mmCIF file of C-alpha atoms in Angstrom:
data_model
loop_
_atom_site.group_PDB
_atom_site.id
_atom_site.type_symbol
_atom_site.label_atom_id
_atom_site.label_comp_id
_atom_site.label_asym_id
_atom_site.label_seq_id
_atom_site.Cartn_x
_atom_site.Cartn_y
_atom_site.Cartn_z
ATOM 1 C CA MET A 728 156.686 110.875 142.501
ATOM 2 C CA THR A 729 157.605 111.123 146.150
ATOM 3 C CA ALA A 730 160.672 112.546 147.845
ATOM 4 C CA ALA A 731 161.965 108.968 148.184
ATOM 5 C CA ASP A 732 161.948 108.661 144.361
ATOM 6 C CA ILE A 733 164.064 111.754 143.777
ATOM 7 C CA PRO A 734 167.559 110.202 144.073
ATOM 8 C CA ALA A 735 166.699 107.574 141.419
ATOM 9 C CA VAL A 736 164.946 110.159 139.242
ATOM 10 C CA HIS A 737 167.925 112.506 139.493
ATOM 11 C CA GLU A 738 170.276 109.691 138.510
ATOM 12 C CA LEU A 739 168.133 109.090 135.411
ATOM 13 C CA GLU A 740 167.981 112.833 134.737
ATOM 14 C CA ARG A 741 171.769 113.061 134.686
ATOM 15 C CA ARG A 742 171.987 109.994 132.445
ATOM 16 C CA LEU A 743 169.296 111.098 129.985
ATOM 17 C CA PHE A 744 170.032 114.844 129.903
ATOM 18 C CA PRO A 745 173.748 115.178 130.666
ATOM 19 C CA VAL A 746 173.987 118.726 129.302
ATOM 20 C CA ASP A 747 170.709 120.077 130.722
ATOM 21 C CA ALA A 748 170.132 117.954 133.852
ATOM 22 C CA TRP A 749 168.181 119.579 136.643
ATOM 23 C CA PRO A 750 170.014 119.973 139.945
ATOM 24 C CA LEU A 751 168.865 117.536 142.636
ATOM 25 C CA GLN A 752 167.312 120.304 144.748
ATOM 26 C CA MET A 753 165.079 121.381 141.868
ATOM 27 C CA PHE A 754 163.133 118.110 142.090
ATOM 28 C CA PHE A 755 162.558 118.644 145.812
ATOM 29 C CA ASP A 756 161.504 122.247 145.159
ATOM 30 C CA GLU A 757 159.059 121.154 142.462
ATOM 31 C CA LEU A 758 157.454 118.466 144.653
ATOM 32 C CA ALA A 759 157.020 121.019 147.441
ATOM 33 C CA GLN A 760 154.658 123.061 145.228
ATOM 34 C CA ALA A 761 151.789 120.543 145.058
ATOM 35 C CA GLU A 762 149.177 123.260 144.536
ATOM 36 C CA THR A 763 150.610 123.978 141.073
ATOM 37 C CA ARG A 764 152.685 120.877 140.296
ATOM 38 C CA ARG A 765 152.162 117.167 139.577
ATOM 39 C CA TYR A 766 155.065 114.737 139.176
ATOM 40 C CA LEU A 767 154.831 111.064 138.229
ATOM 41 C CA VAL A 768 157.130 108.078 137.935
ATOM 42 C CA ALA A 769 156.739 104.951 135.829
ATOM 43 C CA GLU A 770 158.085 101.775 137.356
ATOM 44 C CA LEU A 771 158.902 98.391 135.902
ATOM 45 C CA ALA A 772 159.787 95.548 138.263
ATOM 46 C CA GLY A 773 160.203 98.067 141.088
ATOM 47 C CA LYS A 774 162.649 100.233 139.152
ATOM 48 C CA ILE A 775 161.894 103.748 137.882
ATOM 49 C CA VAL A 776 162.024 103.746 134.080
ATOM 50 C CA GLY A 777 160.359 107.079 133.392
ATOM 51 C CA TYR A 778 159.152 110.268 134.996
ATOM 52 C CA ALA A 779 157.199 113.365 134.105
ATOM 53 C CA GLY A 780 156.181 116.655 135.634
ATOM 54 C CA LEU A 781 153.602 119.346 135.079
ATOM 55 C CA MET A 782 153.135 122.907 136.283
ATOM 56 C CA CYS A 783 149.606 124.263 136.041
ATOM 57 C CA ILE A 784 148.749 127.859 136.746
ATOM 58 C CA GLU A 785 145.265 128.294 135.359
ATOM 59 C CA PRO A 786 144.578 128.615 132.466
ATOM 60 C CA ILE A 787 147.931 127.163 131.265
ATOM 61 C CA SER A 788 149.626 123.846 131.984
ATOM 62 C CA ASP A 789 153.275 123.420 131.116
ATOM 63 C CA VAL A 790 155.027 120.072 130.806
ATOM 64 C CA GLN A 791 158.187 120.634 132.819
ATOM 65 C CA THR A 792 159.836 117.311 132.024
ATOM 66 C CA ILE A 793 159.099 113.918 130.567
ATOM 67 C CA ALA A 794 161.632 111.135 130.137
ATOM 68 C CA VAL A 795 161.835 107.391 129.561
ATOM 69 C CA VAL A 796 164.971 105.290 129.705
ATOM 70 C CA PRO A 797 166.086 104.410 126.160
ATOM 71 C CA GLU A 798 165.858 100.658 126.716
ATOM 72 C CA GLN A 799 162.113 101.058 127.454
ATOM 73 C CA GLU A 800 161.234 103.488 124.638
ATOM 74 C CA GLY A 801 158.493 102.383 122.284
ATOM 75 C CA ARG A 802 156.597 100.459 124.970
ATOM 76 C CA GLY A 803 153.956 103.079 125.754
ATOM 77 C CA ILE A 804 155.549 104.484 128.897
ATOM 78 C CA GLY A 805 155.960 107.995 127.499
ATOM 79 C CA SER A 806 152.409 107.856 126.161
ATOM 80 C CA ALA A 807 151.057 106.795 129.557
ATOM 81 C CA LEU A 808 152.933 109.601 131.309
ATOM 82 C CA LEU A 809 151.778 112.189 128.776
ATOM 83 C CA THR A 810 148.182 110.939 128.986
ATOM 84 C CA GLU A 811 148.206 111.419 132.743
ATOM 85 C CA LEU A 812 149.706 114.924 132.446
ATOM 86 C CA ILE A 813 146.938 115.878 130.026
ATOM 87 C CA ARG A 814 144.301 114.404 132.385
ATOM 88 C CA GLU A 815 145.793 116.381 135.244
ATOM 89 C CA SER A 816 145.712 119.533 133.113
ATOM 90 C CA ARG A 817 141.999 118.977 132.499
ATOM 91 C CA ARG A 818 141.393 118.357 136.219
ATOM 92 C CA ARG A 819 143.113 121.635 136.950
ATOM 93 C CA ARG A 820 140.942 123.369 134.334
ATOM 94 C CA ALA A 821 143.749 124.343 131.945
ATOM 95 C CA ASP A 822 142.776 125.621 128.514
ATOM 96 C CA ASP A 823 146.137 124.767 126.935
ATOM 97 C CA VAL A 824 149.105 122.507 127.595
ATOM 98 C CA LEU A 825 152.492 123.859 126.506
ATOM 99 C CA LEU A 826 155.880 122.198 126.273
ATOM 100 C CA GLU A 827 159.336 122.673 124.847
ATOM 101 C CA VAL A 828 160.973 119.892 122.882
ATOM 102 C CA ARG A 829 164.412 119.731 121.350
ATOM 103 C CA ALA A 830 164.409 120.451 117.632
ATOM 104 C CA ASP A 831 166.702 117.437 117.187
ATOM 105 C CA ASN A 832 164.317 115.005 118.916
ATOM 106 C CA PRO A 833 161.891 113.840 116.203
ATOM 107 C CA ARG A 834 160.705 110.858 118.248
ATOM 108 C CA ALA A 835 159.372 113.101 121.023
ATOM 109 C CA GLN A 836 157.917 115.543 118.506
ATOM 110 C CA GLN A 837 156.054 112.672 116.841
ATOM 111 C CA LEU A 838 154.603 111.573 120.192
ATOM 112 C CA TYR A 839 153.358 115.068 120.929
ATOM 113 C CA ARG A 840 151.839 115.452 117.460
ATOM 114 C CA ARG A 841 149.968 112.164 117.915
ATOM 115 C CA TYR A 842 148.344 113.739 120.952
ATOM 116 C CA GLY A 843 147.341 116.838 118.993
ATOM 117 C CA PHE A 844 150.152 119.196 119.958
ATOM 118 C CA GLU A 845 151.130 121.712 117.311
ATOM 119 C CA GLN A 846 154.308 123.753 117.029
ATOM 120 C CA ILE A 847 153.620 127.413 117.765
ATOM 121 C CA HIS A 848 157.093 128.928 118.141
ATOM 122 C CA VAL A 849 160.844 128.276 118.166
ATOM 123 C CA ARG A 850 163.225 129.343 120.933
ATOM 124 C CA PRO A 851 166.604 129.642 119.231
ATOM 125 C CA ARG A 852 169.539 128.071 121.082
ATOM 126 C CA TYR A 853 167.315 127.299 124.115
ATOM 127 C CA TYR A 854 169.341 124.317 125.286
ATOM 128 C CA ARG A 855 172.845 124.640 126.711
ATOM 129 C CA ASP A 856 174.365 122.876 123.721
ATOM 130 C CA GLY A 857 172.818 125.438 121.350
ATOM 131 C CA VAL A 858 169.915 123.328 120.035
ATOM 132 C CA ASP A 859 166.633 125.141 119.403
ATOM 133 C CA ALA A 860 163.487 124.351 121.365
ATOM 134 C CA LEU A 861 160.183 123.941 119.584
ATOM 135 C CA ILE A 862 157.301 125.249 121.636
ATOM 136 C CA MET A 863 154.244 123.079 121.181
ATOM 137 C CA ARG A 864 150.670 123.580 122.354
ATOM 138 C CA LEU A 865 147.700 121.325 122.885
ATOM 139 C CA ARG A 866 144.400 123.158 123.086
ATOM 140 C CA LEU A 867 142.127 121.525 125.611
ATOM 141 C CA GLY A 868 139.261 123.794 124.658
ATOM 142 C CA ALA A 869 137.671 126.765 126.260
ATOM 143 C CA ARG A 870 135.916 126.106 129.514
ATOM 144 C CA GLU A 871 132.188 126.559 129.822
ATOM 145 C CA PRO A 872 131.368 130.174 130.537
ATOM 146 C CA ASP A 873 130.399 130.995 134.104
ATOM 147 C CA THR A 874 126.677 131.715 133.960
ATOM 148 C CA THR A 875 126.286 132.349 137.683
ATOM 149 C CA PRO A 876 124.766 135.825 138.106
ATOM 150 C CA ARG A 877 127.145 138.314 139.629
ATOM 151 C CA GLU A 878 125.988 140.355 142.591
ATOM 152 C CA ALA A 879 125.860 143.501 140.429
ATOM 153 C CA ASP A 880 123.607 141.719 137.884
ATOM 154 C CA ARG A 881 120.979 140.659 140.419
ATOM 155 C CA PRO A 882 117.760 142.712 140.721
#
């Protein structure tokens, strides 16, 4: 995602999440934090049909958003976006990937479960319309321990 993509992404955001849409400026603010963020778009015939974003502050990655236009659901776009967010989490050395998903969105929950996410908590009435959020986690595995001798351990 680039700054030039934001108007189209925000239009989709308002269409797909009318109750909980992010303000336009939030997308610009997120892109400006490249050291801890990664945002992607999926395009079909030059038109944005999906987008996703990740925040990673080691050792945790958090999926900030992921969306696909309804007319393109079931074509692997969400899977491709999620796969890249998980890859990015690994590149950034995250141990876990977390996300919130609406309790009334079984399709998204199923996607996340296919990738190995498990529900670890519920946030009651998290969304503006009162729907609960399920917090899900994917364990990427503990990193290899640092075996480099510390200065204090050297003879």
